[in-house]
Amino acid sequence: MNKKIILLGALITAFMIGGCSSGSGNAGTGNESSGGQASKGTKTISMIGWYEEGIMNDAITKINESLDGYKLEYTFVNLKQYNNVLSTQLAAGEGPDIVMDGASFPARIKAGNLIDISNEAYVADFNEAGLALSTSANGKVYGIPAYGWYSGVWYNKEIFAKYNLTPPQTFDELLAVSQTLTDNGVQPLGFGLSDSDTAWHSLIGYLENAYYNGGKATTAFDTQFAKGETTLSGHLNSYVDEWAQLIDKGFINEKMLGISGEQVIPEFISGEIAMFNGGPWQYTQLKESGMEFGMFSHVGNDKDNRWLVGGPAANFGINKNSENMEGAKAALKLFGSKEVQQSILKSNPGGFSYFKGLDSELPEEYSAIKEILEAGRVGVSWDRWGTNMPAQSLIDEGLKQLQGMVAGMTTTEQFLKAMDDKANLIRYKD
């Protein structure tokens, strides 16, 4: 029953924003969007995305200042619904003129939803790592990145100072810090498991450190998994068990199943929680609160080889069914300009750019991860999975299975077996 309601909600949302699909004509949609109504005689270039409007406003404004005869209009869609909404529209031969996606961008390429932009001059302004998700197996490019994202662990500096704690550099240290805080009546970690992927980031961050970059395997394992040449079960069991100590010790618990990701942030700001997983997209809110905070990286067993979870964030491409192809091409070219890329980066303090020669200054709160970023130790499993499957579908399965683990209904073996079964269903067929 609940699944039907959720699916119906996604389909209704897709229908409601259908006005911002290709062929949207000259009028604005009337939905929550940046840029307002297009003036008479000006064609609307449509775009939907899960980035909050505050992150996109400056970039959209800069683009619209340079567009001639067109106006780019951006509509926010909640991340929880986004994949279903965009997939439904594209499958119907509709959808926004500018296609924005992250982990599933390779799936959009595979489905033939995007046009080839390999020969556009602005593509050469981005480095190879930034184009990884938008480049097909035969080397053609179908999109450009917004910026580089990563997640780590925010921590309350005042709480850490009060109990003479330092940011953990290994998983054992994270467990010890969490226990000390618990013994002193402070909730160590905050996770909003009802709708947030932060616990998923915690697990993937541990695997990135302890398994892939801890000497036990290489990232080639994920490529083999994506192709169906190996399984997660039988390889990751002991590592998931190790990470699950956070559940066993109560640092991640059933109460969090009823809490949203947005509810966690005020609790962190008020000092009720000492740490929570997040990234630069929360920096401005934390900074404006006046609290003392910092970020440390995800941890494994080697303090000298720590990694952040991350990679290219949203990628932007052009819908092959756009009825405003000329305007869409003009808008994407502007997305690929130094001025707009700088604007996107400025709206994400602490983020980094894949645009060649565009450097960002890290605020002081990121000092503990500066060396990690400079060394390029940023990676994530699902980008590697995306080479041969719609990775977002596997992420969704992982979130569901993690909820089961926290509820005490799913074992490590069941979790990994479910992931393998899902992968078998969604891998691309040649």
Short mmCIF file of C-alpha atoms in Angstrom, two decimals:
data_model
loop_
_atom_site.label_atom_id
_atom_site.label_comp_id
_atom_site.label_asym_id
_atom_site.label_seq_id
_atom_site.Cartn_x
_atom_site.Cartn_y
_atom_site.Cartn_z
CA MET A 1 0.00 0.00 0.00
CA ASN A 2 2.69 2.48 0.99
CA LYS A 3 4.76 1.65 -2.09
CA LYS A 4 1.76 2.38 -4.29
CA ILE A 5 1.22 5.71 -2.60
CA ILE A 6 4.86 6.69 -3.03
CA LEU A 7 4.84 5.71 -6.70
CA LEU A 8 1.58 7.55 -7.29
CA GLY A 9 3.06 10.66 -5.65
CA ALA A 10 6.07 10.52 -7.94
CA LEU A 11 3.88 10.13 -11.02
CA ILE A 12 1.64 13.01 -9.94
CA THR A 13 4.71 15.17 -9.45
CA ALA A 14 5.97 14.18 -12.90
CA PHE A 15 2.61 15.20 -14.39
CA MET A 16 2.55 18.48 -12.48
CA ILE A 17 5.94 19.58 -13.77
CA GLY A 18 5.26 18.27 -17.24
CA GLY A 19 4.84 21.90 -18.28
CA CYS A 20 8.60 22.33 -17.99
CA SER A 21 9.29 19.51 -20.41
CA SER A 22 10.48 19.94 -23.95
CA GLY A 23 8.00 21.94 -25.93
CA SER A 24 7.08 24.08 -22.93
CA GLY A 25 6.63 27.00 -25.30
CA ASN A 26 6.79 30.63 -24.26
CA ALA A 27 5.16 30.56 -20.85
CA GLY A 28 6.66 29.86 -17.43
CA THR A 29 5.43 26.87 -15.44
CA GLY A 30 4.07 28.66 -12.40
CA ASN A 31 5.92 26.14 -10.16
CA GLU A 32 8.61 26.91 -7.58
CA SER A 33 11.42 27.97 -9.87
CA SER A 34 14.29 30.36 -10.40
CA GLY A 35 14.01 33.08 -12.96
CA GLY A 36 10.26 33.74 -12.83
CA GLN A 37 8.11 34.07 -15.95
CA ALA A 38 9.65 34.48 -19.35
CA SER A 39 8.76 37.74 -21.07
CA LYS A 40 6.46 37.73 -24.07
CA GLY A 41 8.22 36.38 -27.15
CA THR A 42 10.95 34.73 -25.08
CA LYS A 43 11.15 30.94 -25.18
CA THR A 44 11.62 29.03 -21.93
CA ILE A 45 14.49 26.56 -21.56
CA SER A 46 13.41 24.13 -18.85
CA MET A 47 15.48 22.37 -16.24
CA ILE A 48 14.64 20.40 -13.10
CA GLY A 49 17.00 19.42 -10.29
CA TRP A 50 17.32 18.46 -6.65
CA TYR A 51 19.70 21.29 -5.75
CA GLU A 52 17.99 23.87 -3.54
CA GLU A 53 17.25 27.06 -5.41
CA GLY A 54 19.73 29.04 -3.29
CA ILE A 55 22.51 26.95 -4.83
CA MET A 56 21.30 27.50 -8.39
CA ASN A 57 19.98 31.08 -8.35
CA ASP A 58 23.23 32.91 -9.11
CA ALA A 59 24.16 30.52 -11.91
CA ILE A 60 20.70 30.73 -13.48
CA THR A 61 20.79 34.54 -13.27
CA LYS A 62 24.20 34.70 -14.96
CA ILE A 63 23.02 32.41 -17.75
CA ASN A 64 19.85 34.42 -18.33
CA GLU A 65 21.86 37.63 -18.56
CA SER A 66 23.60 36.18 -21.63
CA LEU A 67 20.81 34.20 -23.30
CA ASP A 68 19.26 35.94 -26.30
CA GLY A 69 15.62 35.11 -27.00
CA TYR A 70 15.51 32.43 -24.31
CA LYS A 71 15.09 32.23 -20.56
CA LEU A 72 16.35 29.32 -18.46
CA GLU A 73 13.86 28.27 -15.80
CA TYR A 74 14.80 25.92 -12.99
CA THR A 75 12.33 23.83 -10.97
CA PHE A 76 13.28 22.10 -7.71
CA VAL A 77 12.23 18.45 -7.21
CA ASN A 78 12.94 16.63 -3.96
CA LEU A 79 15.82 14.17 -4.31
CA LYS A 80 13.68 11.31 -2.98
CA GLN A 81 11.34 11.69 -5.96
CA TYR A 82 13.77 13.00 -8.52
CA ASN A 83 14.89 9.76 -10.15
CA ASN A 84 11.30 8.56 -10.69
CA VAL A 85 10.17 11.95 -11.98
CA LEU A 86 12.99 12.36 -14.50
CA SER A 87 12.88 8.72 -15.62
CA THR A 88 9.12 8.90 -16.20
CA GLN A 89 9.42 12.04 -18.31
CA LEU A 90 12.35 10.83 -20.39
CA ALA A 91 10.73 7.44 -21.00
CA ALA A 92 7.73 9.29 -22.44
CA GLY A 93 9.96 11.18 -24.86
CA GLU A 94 9.52 14.38 -22.88
CA GLY A 95 11.41 15.89 -19.94
CA PRO A 96 13.34 19.12 -19.40
CA ASP A 97 15.49 20.69 -22.09
CA ILE A 98 18.54 20.55 -19.83
CA VAL A 99 18.90 17.14 -18.19
CA MET A 100 20.52 17.22 -14.75
CA ASP A 101 21.58 13.98 -13.08
CA GLY A 102 24.27 12.47 -10.91
CA ALA A 103 24.80 8.76 -10.33
CA SER A 104 22.29 7.91 -13.07
CA PHE A 105 23.83 10.15 -15.75
CA PRO A 106 25.52 7.12 -17.39
CA ALA A 107 22.08 5.47 -17.48
CA ARG A 108 20.72 8.47 -19.39
CA ILE A 109 23.54 8.05 -21.90
CA LYS A 110 22.87 4.34 -22.21
CA ALA A 111 19.16 4.98 -22.79
CA GLY A 112 19.93 7.44 -25.59
CA ASN A 113 18.30 10.39 -23.80
CA LEU A 114 21.12 12.89 -24.48
CA ILE A 115 22.87 14.46 -27.44
CA ASP A 116 26.58 14.08 -28.14
CA ILE A 117 28.50 17.28 -27.25
CA SER A 118 32.01 15.89 -27.78
CA ASN A 119 32.90 18.50 -30.39
CA GLU A 120 31.78 21.51 -28.35
CA ALA A 121 34.79 23.69 -27.49
CA TYR A 122 33.83 24.17 -23.83
CA VAL A 123 34.11 20.42 -23.14
CA ALA A 124 37.89 20.75 -23.35
CA ASP A 125 37.83 23.15 -20.38
CA PHE A 126 36.99 20.28 -18.00
CA ASN A 127 39.48 17.69 -16.80
CA GLU A 128 39.09 13.96 -17.41
CA ALA A 129 37.94 13.16 -13.86
CA GLY A 130 35.10 15.67 -14.12
CA LEU A 131 33.86 14.15 -17.37
CA ALA A 132 33.99 10.56 -16.11
CA LEU A 133 30.23 10.19 -15.53
CA SER A 134 29.30 11.91 -18.78
CA THR A 135 31.63 10.01 -21.10
CA SER A 136 30.42 6.84 -22.83
CA ALA A 137 32.39 3.65 -23.29
CA ASN A 138 33.35 4.74 -26.82
CA GLY A 139 34.71 8.06 -25.56
CA LYS A 140 31.86 10.36 -26.58
CA VAL A 141 30.88 13.13 -24.15
CA TYR A 142 27.24 13.87 -23.31
CA GLY A 143 27.47 16.33 -20.44
CA ILE A 144 29.57 18.53 -18.19
CA PRO A 145 29.89 18.54 -14.37
CA ALA A 146 28.53 21.17 -12.00
CA TYR A 147 31.34 20.85 -9.45
CA GLY A 148 33.07 18.23 -7.35
CA TRP A 149 31.12 17.01 -4.32
CA TYR A 150 32.30 15.09 -1.30
CA SER A 151 31.02 14.07 2.09
CA GLY A 152 32.77 13.72 5.41
CA VAL A 153 31.78 14.10 9.04
CA TRP A 154 30.87 17.45 10.60
CA TYR A 155 31.76 17.74 14.28
CA ASN A 156 30.98 20.22 17.06
CA LYS A 157 34.31 21.72 18.14
CA GLU A 158 32.99 22.95 21.49
CA ILE A 159 31.77 19.48 22.48
CA PHE A 160 35.04 17.89 21.40
CA ALA A 161 37.03 20.45 23.41
CA LYS A 162 34.84 19.93 26.48
CA TYR A 163 35.67 16.22 26.59
CA ASN A 164 39.27 16.60 25.37
CA LEU A 165 38.57 14.78 22.10
CA THR A 166 40.29 15.10 18.74
CA PRO A 167 38.79 14.22 15.34
CA PRO A 168 39.19 10.46 14.81
CA GLN A 169 41.56 9.29 12.09
CA THR A 170 40.70 5.58 12.19
CA PHE A 171 37.48 3.63 12.64
CA ASP A 172 38.59 2.35 16.06
CA GLU A 173 39.11 5.97 17.11
CA LEU A 174 35.63 6.84 15.85
CA LEU A 175 34.17 4.07 17.99
CA ALA A 176 36.17 5.25 21.01
CA VAL A 177 35.11 8.90 20.56
CA SER A 178 31.48 7.82 20.16
CA GLN A 179 31.65 5.74 23.34
CA THR A 180 33.19 8.60 25.34
CA LEU A 181 30.43 10.94 24.23
CA THR A 182 27.76 8.36 25.03
CA ASP A 183 29.22 7.80 28.51
CA ASN A 184 28.92 11.54 29.09
CA GLY A 185 25.30 11.70 27.98
CA VAL A 186 25.97 13.19 24.53
CA GLN A 187 24.54 11.59 21.40
CA PRO A 188 27.62 10.97 19.27
CA LEU A 189 26.13 10.60 15.79
CA GLY A 190 23.00 11.91 14.13
CA PHE A 191 21.36 10.19 11.16
CA GLY A 192 18.01 10.91 9.57
CA LEU A 193 17.20 7.45 8.30
CA SER A 194 13.63 8.14 7.16
CA ASP A 195 14.78 9.96 4.04
CA SER A 196 18.50 10.61 4.27
CA ASP A 197 21.46 8.82 2.68
CA THR A 198 23.89 9.81 5.43
CA ALA A 199 24.15 6.32 6.97
CA TRP A 200 24.75 5.01 3.46
CA HIS A 201 27.58 7.53 3.08
CA SER A 202 28.97 6.33 6.40
CA LEU A 203 29.10 2.72 5.22
CA ILE A 204 30.40 3.56 1.75
CA GLY A 205 32.97 5.88 3.33
CA TYR A 206 34.22 3.07 5.55
CA LEU A 207 34.46 0.70 2.55
CA GLU A 208 36.28 3.33 0.48
CA ASN A 209 38.87 3.59 3.25
CA ALA A 210 39.11 0.07 4.67
CA TYR A 211 38.48 -2.08 1.59
CA TYR A 212 39.21 -0.29 -1.66
CA ASN A 213 42.07 1.88 -0.44
CA GLY A 214 43.12 -0.14 2.56
CA GLY A 215 45.20 -2.66 0.66
CA LYS A 216 42.47 -5.35 0.49
CA ALA A 217 41.13 -4.53 -2.98
CA THR A 218 41.26 -1.93 -5.69
CA THR A 219 38.51 0.02 -7.37
CA ALA A 220 38.70 -2.56 -10.17
CA PHE A 221 36.52 -4.74 -7.93
CA ASP A 222 33.60 -2.39 -8.55
CA THR A 223 34.17 -2.51 -12.30
CA GLN A 224 34.06 -6.31 -12.14
CA PHE A 225 30.91 -6.15 -10.01
CA ALA A 226 29.27 -3.78 -12.48
CA LYS A 227 29.95 -6.29 -15.26
CA GLY A 228 28.60 -9.21 -13.20
CA GLU A 229 32.00 -10.86 -12.87
CA THR A 230 31.96 -10.87 -9.07
CA THR A 231 29.56 -10.37 -6.16
CA LEU A 232 29.48 -8.17 -3.07
CA SER A 233 28.49 -11.13 -0.91
CA GLY A 234 31.52 -13.18 -0.05
CA HIS A 235 33.87 -10.22 -0.31
CA LEU A 236 32.45 -7.37 1.77
CA ASN A 237 30.87 -9.35 4.62
CA SER A 238 33.55 -8.79 7.24
CA TYR A 239 33.82 -5.09 6.34
CA VAL A 240 30.10 -4.48 6.62
CA ASP A 241 30.16 -6.36 9.94
CA GLU A 242 32.97 -4.10 11.15
CA TRP A 243 31.08 -0.95 10.19
CA ALA A 244 27.88 -2.34 11.74
CA GLN A 245 29.45 -1.94 15.18
CA LEU A 246 27.96 1.57 14.95
CA ILE A 247 24.56 -0.15 15.00
CA ASP A 248 25.49 -2.85 17.52
CA LYS A 249 26.73 -0.26 20.01
CA GLY A 250 23.63 1.90 19.56
CA PHE A 251 25.37 4.85 17.92
CA ILE A 252 22.98 4.29 15.00
CA ASN A 253 19.62 3.16 16.34
CA GLU A 254 15.94 2.54 15.57
CA LYS A 255 14.86 5.99 16.76
CA MET A 256 16.67 7.42 13.75
CA LEU A 257 14.36 5.51 11.40
CA GLY A 258 11.66 8.09 12.15
CA ILE A 259 13.90 11.14 11.74
CA SER A 260 14.47 13.06 8.52
CA GLY A 261 17.80 14.38 7.38
CA GLU A 262 16.63 17.96 7.84
CA GLN A 263 15.72 17.30 11.48
CA VAL A 264 19.28 16.31 12.31
CA ILE A 265 20.86 19.66 11.41
CA PRO A 266 19.07 21.77 14.09
CA GLU A 267 19.97 19.13 16.67
CA PHE A 268 23.61 19.34 15.61
CA ILE A 269 23.55 23.14 15.74
CA SER A 270 21.96 23.15 19.21
CA GLY A 271 24.62 20.80 20.59
CA GLU A 272 22.37 17.77 21.06
CA ILE A 273 24.49 15.78 18.60
CA ALA A 274 28.28 15.85 18.36
CA MET A 275 28.77 14.56 14.79
CA PHE A 276 26.82 13.95 11.61
CA ASN A 277 27.69 12.99 8.06
CA GLY A 278 27.32 15.72 5.48
CA GLY A 279 29.08 17.94 3.01
CA PRO A 280 29.62 21.47 1.67
CA TRP A 281 25.93 21.87 0.84
CA GLN A 282 25.29 22.35 4.59
CA TYR A 283 28.20 24.72 5.21
CA THR A 284 26.32 28.01 4.87
CA GLN A 285 23.55 26.92 7.25
CA LEU A 286 26.09 25.80 9.85
CA LYS A 287 28.20 28.94 9.44
CA GLU A 288 25.23 31.26 9.80
CA SER A 289 24.24 29.52 13.04
CA GLY A 290 27.36 30.86 14.77
CA MET A 291 28.45 27.46 16.08
CA GLU A 292 32.07 26.25 16.11
CA PHE A 293 32.37 23.29 13.76
CA GLY A 294 34.75 21.45 11.48
CA MET A 295 34.89 18.45 9.18
CA PHE A 296 36.96 15.28 9.27
CA SER A 297 37.07 12.55 6.65
CA HIS A 298 35.47 9.14 6.60
CA VAL A 299 37.83 6.69 8.27
CA GLY A 300 39.16 3.17 7.90
CA ASN A 301 42.23 1.56 9.41
CA ASP A 302 45.03 3.68 7.95
CA LYS A 303 45.16 7.24 9.30
CA ASP A 304 47.72 8.21 6.66
CA ASN A 305 45.51 7.16 3.74
CA ARG A 306 42.08 8.61 4.49
CA TRP A 307 39.48 9.12 1.75
CA LEU A 308 36.38 11.24 1.31
CA VAL A 309 33.30 9.93 -0.46
CA GLY A 310 32.64 11.97 -3.58
CA GLY A 311 33.16 12.70 -7.25
CA PRO A 312 31.51 14.74 -9.98
CA ALA A 313 28.23 16.11 -8.64
CA ALA A 314 25.32 16.79 -10.95
CA ASN A 315 26.07 16.61 -14.63
CA PHE A 316 24.26 18.75 -17.21
CA GLY A 317 23.32 17.50 -20.67
CA ILE A 318 20.81 18.24 -23.42
CA ASN A 319 17.60 16.26 -23.89
CA LYS A 320 17.61 14.74 -27.37
CA ASN A 321 13.85 15.44 -27.54
CA SER A 322 14.16 19.12 -26.71
CA GLU A 323 12.03 21.29 -28.97
CA ASN A 324 14.23 24.25 -28.01
CA MET A 325 17.49 22.68 -29.14
CA GLU A 326 19.18 25.94 -30.11
CA GLY A 327 18.37 27.52 -26.74
CA ALA A 328 19.37 24.38 -24.83
CA LYS A 329 22.74 24.34 -26.57
CA ALA A 330 23.25 28.01 -25.74
CA ALA A 331 22.35 27.41 -22.09
CA LEU A 332 24.68 24.42 -21.75
CA LYS A 333 27.52 26.39 -23.31
CA LEU A 334 27.01 29.01 -20.62
CA PHE A 335 26.96 26.30 -17.93
CA GLY A 336 30.39 25.40 -19.28
CA SER A 337 31.75 28.92 -18.96
CA LYS A 338 34.25 29.97 -16.31
CA GLU A 339 31.88 32.63 -14.91
CA VAL A 340 28.99 30.23 -14.32
CA GLN A 341 31.26 27.47 -13.00
CA GLN A 342 32.74 30.01 -10.56
CA SER A 343 29.23 30.98 -9.48
CA ILE A 344 28.24 27.36 -8.79
CA LEU A 345 31.45 26.84 -6.82
CA LYS A 346 30.87 30.00 -4.79
CA SER A 347 27.42 28.71 -3.81
CA ASN A 348 29.03 25.53 -2.43
CA PRO A 349 31.77 26.74 -0.04
CA GLY A 350 34.30 23.94 0.32
CA GLY A 351 33.42 22.31 -2.98
CA PHE A 352 35.96 21.93 -5.76
CA SER A 353 35.85 22.44 -9.50
CA TYR A 354 36.72 20.21 -12.46
CA PHE A 355 37.02 23.31 -14.65
CA LYS A 356 40.69 23.64 -15.55
CA GLY A 357 42.44 26.46 -13.73
CA LEU A 358 39.49 27.25 -11.47
CA ASP A 359 40.64 26.86 -7.87
CA SER A 360 38.61 27.30 -4.71
CA GLU A 361 39.72 28.49 -1.31
CA LEU A 362 38.74 26.19 1.54
CA PRO A 363 37.23 27.85 4.61
CA GLU A 364 39.01 27.17 7.91
CA GLU A 365 36.41 24.58 8.90
CA TYR A 366 37.82 22.24 6.24
CA SER A 367 41.43 22.39 7.45
CA ALA A 368 41.43 18.74 8.57
CA ILE A 369 40.57 17.51 5.06
CA LYS A 370 42.60 19.99 2.99
CA GLU A 371 45.49 17.59 2.47
CA ILE A 372 43.10 14.80 1.45
CA LEU A 373 41.46 16.98 -1.19
CA GLU A 374 44.80 18.22 -2.50
CA ALA A 375 45.95 14.61 -2.84
CA GLY A 376 42.81 13.76 -4.81
CA ARG A 377 41.72 11.07 -2.37
CA VAL A 378 38.03 11.35 -3.27
CA GLY A 379 36.03 8.43 -4.66
CA VAL A 380 32.77 6.54 -4.45
CA SER A 381 31.58 3.06 -5.36
CA TRP A 382 28.41 3.99 -7.19
CA ASP A 383 30.22 6.06 -9.80
CA ARG A 384 32.10 2.89 -10.65
CA TRP A 385 28.91 0.81 -10.62
CA GLY A 386 27.34 3.27 -13.04
CA THR A 387 29.54 2.03 -15.87
CA ASN A 388 27.15 -0.90 -16.41
CA MET A 389 23.95 -0.27 -14.46
CA PRO A 390 21.67 2.58 -13.34
CA ALA A 391 23.54 3.16 -10.10
CA GLN A 392 20.77 5.14 -8.41
CA SER A 393 18.60 2.01 -8.38
CA LEU A 394 21.29 0.15 -6.47
CA ILE A 395 21.72 3.08 -4.09
CA ASP A 396 17.98 3.00 -3.38
CA GLU A 397 18.22 -0.71 -2.63
CA GLY A 398 21.14 -0.07 -0.28
CA LEU A 399 19.20 2.59 1.62
CA LYS A 400 16.27 0.22 2.08
CA GLN A 401 18.48 -2.64 3.24
CA LEU A 402 20.36 -0.40 5.69
CA GLN A 403 17.06 0.58 7.27
CA GLY A 404 16.42 -3.13 7.74
CA MET A 405 19.81 -3.58 9.41
CA VAL A 406 19.14 -0.74 11.84
CA ALA A 407 15.71 -2.20 12.61
CA GLY A 408 17.32 -5.56 13.39
CA MET A 409 15.46 -7.27 10.55
CA THR A 410 18.33 -7.70 8.06
CA THR A 411 21.66 -9.46 8.49
CA THR A 412 24.89 -8.53 6.74
CA GLU A 413 24.56 -11.53 4.44
CA GLN A 414 20.95 -10.62 3.59
CA PHE A 415 21.98 -7.02 2.92
CA LEU A 416 24.74 -8.00 0.50
CA LYS A 417 22.66 -10.75 -1.14
CA ALA A 418 19.85 -8.25 -1.77
CA MET A 419 22.35 -5.88 -3.37
CA ASP A 420 23.66 -8.67 -5.61
CA ASP A 421 20.13 -9.69 -6.58
CA LYS A 422 19.22 -6.10 -7.45
CA ALA A 423 22.39 -5.70 -9.52
CA ASN A 424 21.52 -8.85 -11.47
CA LEU A 425 18.18 -7.29 -12.37
CA ILE A 426 19.42 -3.89 -13.49
CA ARG A 427 22.72 -4.51 -15.29
CA TYR A 428 22.72 -3.37 -18.87
CA LYS A 429 22.30 -6.10 -21.45
CA ASP A 430 24.51 -5.96 -24.53
#
